[in-house]
PDB file of C-alpha atoms in Angstrom:
ATOM      1  CA  MET A 274      63.143 -35.787 -80.248  1.00  0.00           C
ATOM      2  CA  ASN A 275      61.516 -32.339 -80.220  1.00  0.00           C
ATOM      3  CA  GLY A 276      59.073 -30.171 -78.319  1.00  0.00           C
ATOM      4  CA  SER A 277      56.191 -32.534 -79.103  1.00  0.00           C
ATOM      5  CA  ALA A 278      57.252 -34.891 -76.309  1.00  0.00           C
ATOM      6  CA  SER A 279      54.143 -35.556 -74.255  1.00  0.00           C
ATOM      7  CA  HIS A 280      55.671 -34.289 -71.007  1.00  0.00           C
ATOM      8  CA  GLU A 281      56.946 -31.036 -72.492  1.00  0.00           C
ATOM      9  CA  PRO A 282      54.690 -27.953 -72.112  1.00  0.00           C
ATOM     10  CA  LEU A 283      53.800 -26.683 -75.568  1.00  0.00           C
ATOM     11  CA  LEU A 284      52.315 -23.264 -74.766  1.00  0.00           C
ATOM     12  CA  HIS A 285      54.381 -20.691 -72.901  1.00  0.00           C
ATOM     13  CA  ALA A 286      53.316 -17.143 -72.007  1.00  0.00           C
ATOM     14  CA  ALA A 287      55.765 -14.221 -71.744  1.00  0.00           C
ATOM     15  CA  LEU A 288      53.882 -11.615 -69.759  1.00  0.00           C
ATOM     16  CA  ASN A 289      55.770  -8.357 -69.895  1.00  0.00           C
ATOM     17  CA  GLY A 290      59.368  -7.403 -70.563  1.00  0.00           C
ATOM     18  CA  ASP A 291      59.499  -3.665 -71.150  1.00  0.00           C
ATOM     19  CA  ARG A 292      56.658  -3.683 -73.678  1.00  0.00           C
ATOM     20  CA  ASP A 293      54.872  -0.363 -74.168  1.00  0.00           C
ATOM     21  CA  HIS A 294      51.264  -1.533 -73.917  1.00  0.00           C
ATOM     22  CA  PRO A 295      48.494  -0.485 -71.503  1.00  0.00           C
ATOM     23  CA  ALA A 296      48.138  -4.027 -70.152  1.00  0.00           C
ATOM     24  CA  THR A 297      51.854  -4.721 -69.575  1.00  0.00           C
ATOM     25  CA  PRO A 298      52.033  -5.766 -65.909  1.00  0.00           C
ATOM     26  CA  ARG A 299      54.797  -4.371 -63.697  1.00  0.00           C
ATOM     27  CA  THR A 300      53.725  -4.936 -60.085  1.00  0.00           C
ATOM     28  CA  PRO A 301      53.667  -8.358 -58.398  1.00  0.00           C
ATOM     29  CA  GLN A 302      49.869  -8.186 -58.189  1.00  0.00           C
ATOM     30  CA  SER A 303      49.304  -7.180 -61.815  1.00  0.00           C
ATOM     31  CA  ILE A 304      51.840  -9.738 -63.032  1.00  0.00           C
ATOM     32  CA  ALA A 305      50.003 -12.418 -61.059  1.00  0.00           C
ATOM     33  CA  ALA A 306      46.667 -11.321 -62.523  1.00  0.00           C
ATOM     34  CA  GLU A 307      48.018 -11.461 -66.077  1.00  0.00           C
ATOM     35  CA  ALA A 308      49.596 -14.840 -65.318  1.00  0.00           C
ATOM     36  CA  ALA A 309      46.238 -16.176 -64.139  1.00  0.00           C
ATOM     37  CA  ALA A 310      44.552 -14.876 -67.290  1.00  0.00           C
ATOM     38  CA  ALA A 311      47.201 -16.538 -69.447  1.00  0.00           C
ATOM     39  CA  VAL A 312      46.862 -19.862 -67.624  1.00  0.00           C
ATOM     40  CA  ALA A 313      43.077 -19.724 -67.912  1.00  0.00           C
ATOM     41  CA  ALA A 314      43.542 -19.294 -71.682  1.00  0.00           C
ATOM     42  CA  GLY A 315      45.845 -22.325 -71.908  1.00  0.00           C
ATOM     43  CA  ALA A 316      49.394 -21.297 -70.929  1.00  0.00           C
ATOM     44  CA  GLN A 317      51.437 -24.085 -69.333  1.00  0.00           C
ATOM     45  CA  VAL A 318      54.554 -22.070 -68.413  1.00  0.00           C
ATOM     46  CA  ILE A 319      54.785 -18.427 -67.307  1.00  0.00           C
ATOM     47  CA  HIS A 320      57.809 -16.312 -68.242  1.00  0.00           C
ATOM     48  CA  LEU A 321      58.162 -12.913 -66.588  1.00  0.00           C
ATOM     49  CA  HIS A 322      60.394  -9.974 -65.712  1.00  0.00           C
ATOM     50  CA  PRO A 323      60.077  -8.590 -62.157  1.00  0.00           C
ATOM     51  CA  PHE A 324      59.956  -4.806 -61.678  1.00  0.00           C
ATOM     52  CA  ASP A 325      60.959  -2.625 -58.761  1.00  0.00           C
ATOM     53  CA  ALA A 326      58.850   0.050 -57.069  1.00  0.00           C
ATOM     54  CA  THR A 327      59.983   2.668 -59.593  1.00  0.00           C
ATOM     55  CA  GLY A 328      58.714   0.614 -62.526  1.00  0.00           C
ATOM     56  CA  ARG A 329      62.113  -0.595 -63.727  1.00  0.00           C
ATOM     57  CA  GLN A 330      62.996  -4.188 -64.549  1.00  0.00           C
ATOM     58  CA  THR A 331      65.159  -5.633 -61.808  1.00  0.00           C
ATOM     59  CA  PHE A 332      67.185  -8.595 -60.544  1.00  0.00           C
ATOM     60  CA  HIS A 333      67.064  -7.419 -56.917  1.00  0.00           C
ATOM     61  CA  ALA A 334      66.019 -10.209 -54.570  1.00  0.00           C
ATOM     62  CA  GLU A 335      63.080  -8.536 -52.830  1.00  0.00           C
ATOM     63  CA  PRO A 336      60.926  -7.711 -55.878  1.00  0.00           C
ATOM     64  CA  VAL A 337      61.944 -10.997 -57.503  1.00  0.00           C
ATOM     65  CA  SER A 338      60.742 -12.926 -54.451  1.00  0.00           C
ATOM     66  CA  ALA A 339      57.544 -10.904 -54.103  1.00  0.00           C
ATOM     67  CA  THR A 340      56.651 -11.453 -57.747  1.00  0.00           C
ATOM     68  CA  ILE A 341      57.331 -15.193 -57.693  1.00  0.00           C
ATOM     69  CA  ARG A 342      55.238 -15.610 -54.532  1.00  0.00           C
ATOM     70  CA  GLU A 343      52.288 -13.722 -56.031  1.00  0.00           C
ATOM     71  CA  VAL A 344      52.368 -15.689 -59.277  1.00  0.00           C
ATOM     72  CA  ARG A 345      52.676 -19.040 -57.496  1.00  0.00           C
ATOM     73  CA  ALA A 346      49.693 -18.159 -55.328  1.00  0.00           C
ATOM     74  CA  ALA A 347      47.641 -17.162 -58.370  1.00  0.00           C
ATOM     75  CA  CYS A 348      48.794 -20.084 -60.571  1.00  0.00           C
ATOM     76  CA  PRO A 349      49.572 -23.060 -58.333  1.00  0.00           C
ATOM     77  CA  GLY A 350      51.570 -25.789 -60.051  1.00  0.00           C
ATOM     78  CA  ILE A 351      52.479 -23.672 -63.090  1.00  0.00           C
ATOM     79  CA  PRO A 352      56.246 -23.453 -63.746  1.00  0.00           C
ATOM     80  CA  ILE A 353      57.706 -19.953 -63.623  1.00  0.00           C
ATOM     81  CA  SER A 354      60.583 -18.777 -65.813  1.00  0.00           C
ATOM     82  CA  LEU A 355      62.503 -15.557 -65.137  1.00  0.00           C
ATOM     83  CA  SER A 356      64.599 -13.520 -67.518  1.00  0.00           C
ATOM     84  CA  THR A 357      68.335 -13.080 -67.012  1.00  0.00           C
ATOM     85  CA  ALA A 358      68.631 -10.628 -69.920  1.00  0.00           C
ATOM     86  CA  ALA A 359      71.407  -8.057 -70.097  1.00  0.00           C
ATOM     87  CA  GLU A 360      68.831  -5.379 -70.915  1.00  0.00           C
ATOM     88  CA  ILE A 361      67.868  -5.539 -67.231  1.00  0.00           C
ATOM     89  CA  GLU A 362      71.452  -5.191 -65.960  1.00  0.00           C
ATOM     90  CA  PRO A 363      74.155  -4.772 -68.609  1.00  0.00           C
ATOM     91  CA  ASP A 364      77.134  -5.198 -66.258  1.00  0.00           C
ATOM     92  CA  PRO A 365      77.836  -8.964 -66.220  1.00  0.00           C
ATOM     93  CA  GLN A 366      79.363  -8.982 -62.733  1.00  0.00           C
ATOM     94  CA  VAL A 367      76.576  -6.923 -61.202  1.00  0.00           C
ATOM     95  CA  ARG A 368      74.020  -9.170 -62.844  1.00  0.00           C
ATOM     96  CA  LEU A 369      75.732 -12.292 -61.489  1.00  0.00           C
ATOM     97  CA  THR A 370      75.954 -10.827 -57.985  1.00  0.00           C
ATOM     98  CA  LEU A 371      72.290  -9.846 -57.927  1.00  0.00           C
ATOM     99  CA  ILE A 372      71.122 -13.225 -59.203  1.00  0.00           C
ATOM    100  CA  SER A 373      73.306 -14.984 -56.612  1.00  0.00           C
ATOM    101  CA  LYS A 374      71.265 -13.225 -53.902  1.00  0.00           C
ATOM    102  CA  TRP A 375      67.880 -14.531 -55.026  1.00  0.00           C
ATOM    103  CA  THR A 376      66.081 -16.165 -52.113  1.00  0.00           C
ATOM    104  CA  GLU A 377      62.911 -17.265 -53.925  1.00  0.00           C
ATOM    105  CA  LEU A 378      63.983 -19.277 -56.940  1.00  0.00           C
ATOM    106  CA  PRO A 379      62.066 -19.700 -60.189  1.00  0.00           C
ATOM    107  CA  ASP A 380      61.645 -23.104 -61.804  1.00  0.00           C
ATOM    108  CA  PHE A 381      63.481 -21.917 -64.932  1.00  0.00           C
ATOM    109  CA  VAL A 382      65.433 -18.993 -66.293  1.00  0.00           C
ATOM    110  CA  SER A 383      65.905 -17.963 -69.888  1.00  0.00           C
ATOM    111  CA  ALA A 384      69.576 -17.318 -70.637  1.00  0.00           C
ATOM    112  CA  ASN A 385      70.415 -15.480 -73.865  1.00  0.00           C
ATOM    113  CA  GLN A 386      73.478 -17.266 -75.185  1.00  0.00           C
ATOM    114  CA  GLY A 387      74.921 -14.276 -77.028  1.00  0.00           C
ATOM    115  CA  GLU A 388      75.292 -12.120 -73.914  1.00  0.00           C
ATOM    116  CA  SER A 389      78.525 -11.431 -72.067  1.00  0.00           C
ATOM    117  CA  GLY A 390      78.824 -13.412 -68.842  1.00  0.00           C
ATOM    118  CA  ILE A 391      75.935 -15.760 -69.621  1.00  0.00           C
ATOM    119  CA  ARG A 392      77.940 -18.919 -68.976  1.00  0.00           C
ATOM    120  CA  GLU A 393      78.622 -17.793 -65.413  1.00  0.00           C
ATOM    121  CA  VAL A 394      74.915 -17.095 -64.916  1.00  0.00           C
ATOM    122  CA  CYS A 395      74.076 -20.577 -66.204  1.00  0.00           C
ATOM    123  CA  GLU A 396      76.663 -22.252 -63.976  1.00  0.00           C
ATOM    124  CA  LEU A 397      75.384 -20.389 -60.908  1.00  0.00           C
ATOM    125  CA  LEU A 398      71.803 -21.395 -61.549  1.00  0.00           C
ATOM    126  CA  PHE A 399      72.672 -24.990 -62.419  1.00  0.00           C
ATOM    127  CA  GLU A 400      74.309 -25.201 -58.990  1.00  0.00           C
ATOM    128  CA  ARG A 401      71.193 -23.806 -57.329  1.00  0.00           C
ATOM    129  CA  GLY A 402      68.903 -26.313 -59.036  1.00  0.00           C
ATOM    130  CA  VAL A 403      67.251 -23.865 -61.435  1.00  0.00           C
ATOM    131  CA  ARG A 404      66.687 -25.233 -64.916  1.00  0.00           C
ATOM    132  CA  VAL A 405      68.003 -23.226 -67.849  1.00  0.00           C
ATOM    133  CA  GLU A 406      66.290 -22.403 -71.136  1.00  0.00           C
ATOM    134  CA  ALA A 407      68.956 -21.459 -73.686  1.00  0.00           C
ATOM    135  CA  GLY A 408      67.827 -18.369 -75.578  1.00  0.00           C
ATOM    136  CA  LEU A 409      68.974 -18.218 -79.214  1.00  0.00           C
ATOM    137  CA  LEU A 410      68.169 -14.857 -80.762  1.00  0.00           C
ATOM    138  CA  SER A 411      70.394 -15.257 -83.822  1.00  0.00           C
ATOM    139  CA  LEU A 412      72.437 -17.678 -85.870  1.00  0.00           C
ATOM    140  CA  ASP A 413      75.552 -16.536 -83.984  1.00  0.00           C
ATOM    141  CA  ASP A 414      73.843 -17.372 -80.682  1.00  0.00           C
ATOM    142  CA  ALA A 415      73.022 -20.849 -81.961  1.00  0.00           C
ATOM    143  CA  GLU A 416      76.615 -21.471 -83.034  1.00  0.00           C
ATOM    144  CA  SER A 417      77.943 -20.154 -79.701  1.00  0.00           C
ATOM    145  CA  PHE A 418      75.552 -22.461 -77.848  1.00  0.00           C
ATOM    146  CA  VAL A 419      76.724 -25.481 -79.819  1.00  0.00           C
ATOM    147  CA  ASP A 420      80.343 -24.618 -79.024  1.00  0.00           C
ATOM    148  CA  SER A 421      79.638 -23.917 -75.329  1.00  0.00           C
ATOM    149  CA  GLY A 422      79.055 -27.521 -74.295  1.00  0.00           C
ATOM    150  CA  LEU A 423      76.065 -26.450 -72.164  1.00  0.00           C
ATOM    151  CA  ALA A 424      73.397 -28.252 -74.173  1.00  0.00           C
ATOM    152  CA  ASP A 425      73.354 -31.466 -72.156  1.00  0.00           C
ATOM    153  CA  ARG A 426      72.679 -29.466 -68.986  1.00  0.00           C
ATOM    154  CA  CYS A 427      69.862 -27.266 -70.312  1.00  0.00           C
ATOM    155  CA  ALA A 428      66.153 -27.997 -70.125  1.00  0.00           C
ATOM    156  CA  ARG A 429      65.129 -26.623 -73.504  1.00  0.00           C
ATOM    157  CA  VAL A 430      66.047 -24.188 -76.252  1.00  0.00           C
ATOM    158  CA  LEU A 431      64.206 -20.962 -77.026  1.00  0.00           C
ATOM    159  CA  VAL A 432      64.369 -20.141 -80.734  1.00  0.00           C
ATOM    160  CA  GLU A 433      63.793 -16.384 -80.746  1.00  0.00           C
ATOM    161  CA  PRO A 434      64.353 -14.638 -84.101  1.00  0.00           C
ATOM    162  CA  THR A 435      64.301 -10.878 -83.648  1.00  0.00           C
ATOM    163  CA  GLU A 436      63.426  -9.977 -87.228  1.00  0.00           C
ATOM    164  CA  THR A 437      60.098  -8.154 -87.424  1.00  0.00           C
ATOM    165  CA  ASP A 438      59.592  -8.951 -91.111  1.00  0.00           C
ATOM    166  CA  PRO A 439      57.683 -12.265 -91.230  1.00  0.00           C
ATOM    167  CA  ASP A 440      59.656 -13.780 -94.117  1.00  0.00           C
ATOM    168  CA  ARG A 441      63.015 -12.910 -92.579  1.00  0.00           C
ATOM    169  CA  ALA A 442      61.873 -14.152 -89.175  1.00  0.00           C
ATOM    170  CA  LEU A 443      60.874 -17.504 -90.669  1.00  0.00           C
ATOM    171  CA  ALA A 444      64.231 -17.818 -92.424  1.00  0.00           C
ATOM    172  CA  GLU A 445      66.090 -16.996 -89.215  1.00  0.00           C
ATOM    173  CA  ALA A 446      64.088 -19.516 -87.179  1.00  0.00           C
ATOM    174  CA  ALA A 447      64.795 -22.190 -89.786  1.00  0.00           C
ATOM    175  CA  ALA A 448      68.508 -21.378 -89.807  1.00  0.00           C
ATOM    176  CA  ILE A 449      68.760 -21.539 -86.001  1.00  0.00           C
ATOM    177  CA  GLU A 450      66.922 -24.850 -85.959  1.00  0.00           C
ATOM    178  CA  ARG A 451      69.228 -26.207 -88.669  1.00  0.00           C
ATOM    179  CA  VAL A 452      72.315 -25.430 -86.565  1.00  0.00           C
ATOM    180  CA  LEU A 453      70.830 -27.377 -83.653  1.00  0.00           C
ATOM    181  CA  THR A 454      69.880 -30.312 -85.863  1.00  0.00           C
ATOM    182  CA  ASP A 455      73.287 -30.461 -87.520  1.00  0.00           C
ATOM    183  CA  ALA A 456      74.940 -30.469 -84.090  1.00  0.00           C
ATOM    184  CA  GLY A 457      72.728 -33.328 -82.899  1.00  0.00           C
ATOM    185  CA  ILE A 458      71.142 -31.234 -80.130  1.00  0.00           C
ATOM    186  CA  GLU A 459      67.824 -32.868 -79.313  1.00  0.00           C
ATOM    187  CA  LEU A 460      66.550 -30.550 -76.591  1.00  0.00           C
ATOM    188  CA  PRO A 461      62.876 -29.585 -76.715  1.00  0.00           C
ATOM    189  CA  GLN A 462      62.395 -26.316 -78.577  1.00  0.00           C
ATOM    190  CA  VAL A 463      60.043 -23.398 -77.937  1.00  0.00           C
ATOM    191  CA  HIS A 464      59.756 -20.864 -80.767  1.00  0.00           C
ATOM    192  CA  HIS A 465      58.536 -17.269 -80.810  1.00  0.00           C
ATOM    193  CA  GLY A 466      59.149 -14.071 -82.707  1.00  0.00           C
ATOM    194  CA  GLU A 467      58.706 -10.323 -82.395  1.00  0.00           C
ATOM    195  CA  GLY A 468      55.560  -8.368 -83.207  1.00  0.00           C
ATOM    196  CA  ILE A 469      53.390  -9.541 -86.089  1.00  0.00           C
ATOM    197  CA  ALA A 470      56.172 -11.925 -87.174  1.00  0.00           C
ATOM    198  CA  SER A 471      55.696 -13.898 -83.985  1.00  0.00           C
ATOM    199  CA  TRP A 472      52.577 -15.521 -85.371  1.00  0.00           C
ATOM    200  CA  VAL A 473      54.191 -17.011 -88.474  1.00  0.00           C
ATOM    201  CA  VAL A 474      57.103 -18.227 -86.342  1.00  0.00           C
ATOM    202  CA  ASN A 475      54.574 -19.848 -83.981  1.00  0.00           C
ATOM    203  CA  ALA A 476      52.701 -21.499 -86.845  1.00  0.00           C
ATOM    204  CA  ARG A 477      55.877 -22.922 -88.366  1.00  0.00           C
ATOM    205  CA  ALA A 478      56.952 -24.281 -84.988  1.00  0.00           C
ATOM    206  CA  ILE A 479      53.624 -25.999 -84.360  1.00  0.00           C
ATOM    207  CA  ARG A 480      53.773 -27.730 -87.738  1.00  0.00           C
ATOM    208  CA  ARG A 481      57.253 -28.986 -86.846  1.00  0.00           C
ATOM    209  CA  GLY A 482      56.167 -30.344 -83.477  1.00  0.00           C
ATOM    210  CA  HIS A 483      57.773 -27.657 -81.298  1.00  0.00           C
ATOM    211  CA  GLY A 484      56.410 -25.621 -78.436  1.00  0.00           C
ATOM    212  CA  ILE A 485      55.486 -21.967 -78.867  1.00  0.00           C
ATOM    213  CA  ARG A 486      55.500 -18.805 -76.778  1.00  0.00           C
ATOM    214  CA  THR A 487      53.362 -15.696 -76.927  1.00  0.00           C
ATOM    215  CA  GLY A 488      52.434 -12.797 -74.688  1.00  0.00           C
ATOM    216  CA  LEU A 489      52.984  -9.071 -74.439  1.00  0.00           C
ATOM    217  CA  GLU A 490      56.758  -9.436 -74.254  1.00  0.00           C
ATOM    218  CA  ASP A 491      56.687 -10.952 -77.734  1.00  0.00           C
ATOM    219  CA  THR A 492      53.862  -9.141 -79.482  1.00  0.00           C
ATOM    220  CA  PRO A 493      51.281  -6.456 -78.716  1.00  0.00           C
ATOM    221  CA  VAL A 494      49.136  -7.496 -81.696  1.00  0.00           C
ATOM    222  CA  LEU A 495      46.975 -10.412 -82.749  1.00  0.00           C
ATOM    223  CA  ILE A 496      47.301 -12.327 -86.017  1.00  0.00           C
ATOM    224  CA  ASP A 497      45.209  -9.736 -87.895  1.00  0.00           C
ATOM    225  CA  GLY A 498      47.338  -6.870 -86.593  1.00  0.00           C
ATOM    226  CA  THR A 499      44.774  -5.526 -84.121  1.00  0.00           C
ATOM    227  CA  ARG A 500      46.018  -4.669 -80.634  1.00  0.00           C
ATOM    228  CA  ALA A 501      45.643  -7.398 -78.039  1.00  0.00           C
ATOM    229  CA  THR A 502      43.797  -6.537 -74.848  1.00  0.00           C
ATOM    230  CA  GLY A 503      46.281  -8.490 -72.738  1.00  0.00           C
ATOM    231  CA  ASN A 504      48.110 -11.757 -72.262  1.00  0.00           C
ATOM    232  CA  GLY A 505      44.957 -13.856 -72.019  1.00  0.00           C
ATOM    233  CA  ASP A 506      43.877 -12.584 -75.432  1.00  0.00           C
ATOM    234  CA  LEU A 507      47.218 -13.554 -77.008  1.00  0.00           C
ATOM    235  CA  VAL A 508      47.406 -16.966 -75.346  1.00  0.00           C
ATOM    236  CA  SER A 509      43.852 -17.774 -76.423  1.00  0.00           C
ATOM    237  CA  VAL A 510      44.803 -17.182 -80.066  1.00  0.00           C
ATOM    238  CA  ALA A 511      47.969 -19.249 -79.669  1.00  0.00           C
ATOM    239  CA  ALA A 512      45.962 -22.089 -78.116  1.00  0.00           C
ATOM    240  CA  GLY A 513      43.680 -21.964 -81.135  1.00  0.00           C
ATOM    241  CA  LEU A 514      46.679 -22.235 -83.448  1.00  0.00           C
ATOM    242  CA  LEU A 515      47.912 -25.282 -81.537  1.00  0.00           C
ATOM    243  CA  ALA A 516      44.512 -26.919 -81.836  1.00  0.00           C
ATOM    244  CA  GLU A 517      44.284 -26.122 -85.544  1.00  0.00           C
ATOM    245  CA  LEU A 518      47.822 -26.950 -86.681  1.00  0.00           C
ATOM    246  CA  GLY A 519      49.113 -29.434 -84.113  1.00  0.00           C
ATOM    247  CA  ASN A 520      49.216 -33.173 -84.605  1.00  0.00           C
TER     248      ASN A 520
END
């Protein structure tokens, strides 16, 4: 089984992160507008990072709730995934405490398996009924995930090579996938990369029947290297790739 299962969303949009780009949304209203543009272009899942009033990424409950409410109003019925990344709050205990105070829950979270304290974050969110996407940014992450015993409780795997060189990114994606296959982990997979390399990682994933992710968090540029105008622009290109290369 893989990401080609008919019920599994194949096109995910990652709207922001801390990307330096004029269109990167940081307020609940601008995030919702970019989410709507991505959905109009074909996105089936929205991944986002909430920001506070100072323009910093945050896990604090109030901006998290405000952002989720705005996006749900703009994109009814579209699943929302939030980041739990250590780049937002590097102290594992502080991160866990802040996430425990969320009052408006997302449908999913992405949980980077190589980060300190991530198992506790996963356990907390499992208990609260939030589905977990296991983020694998490296071969070490993949091996840690296999050893963790969490696979049968996760919703899907995010294969996320961080190499910006296209050839190295492809090799890393293949190596991560091989670890999962060898371990018999049959979770749906969603693949993406960083910068221009994201597009070759997407294309490889489509040919292998997996889902893909794009958006300003992943890449500020289109396939030809020109700067994207926003998330709708990126998702439109990704939708075209799915139509061209998918089964």
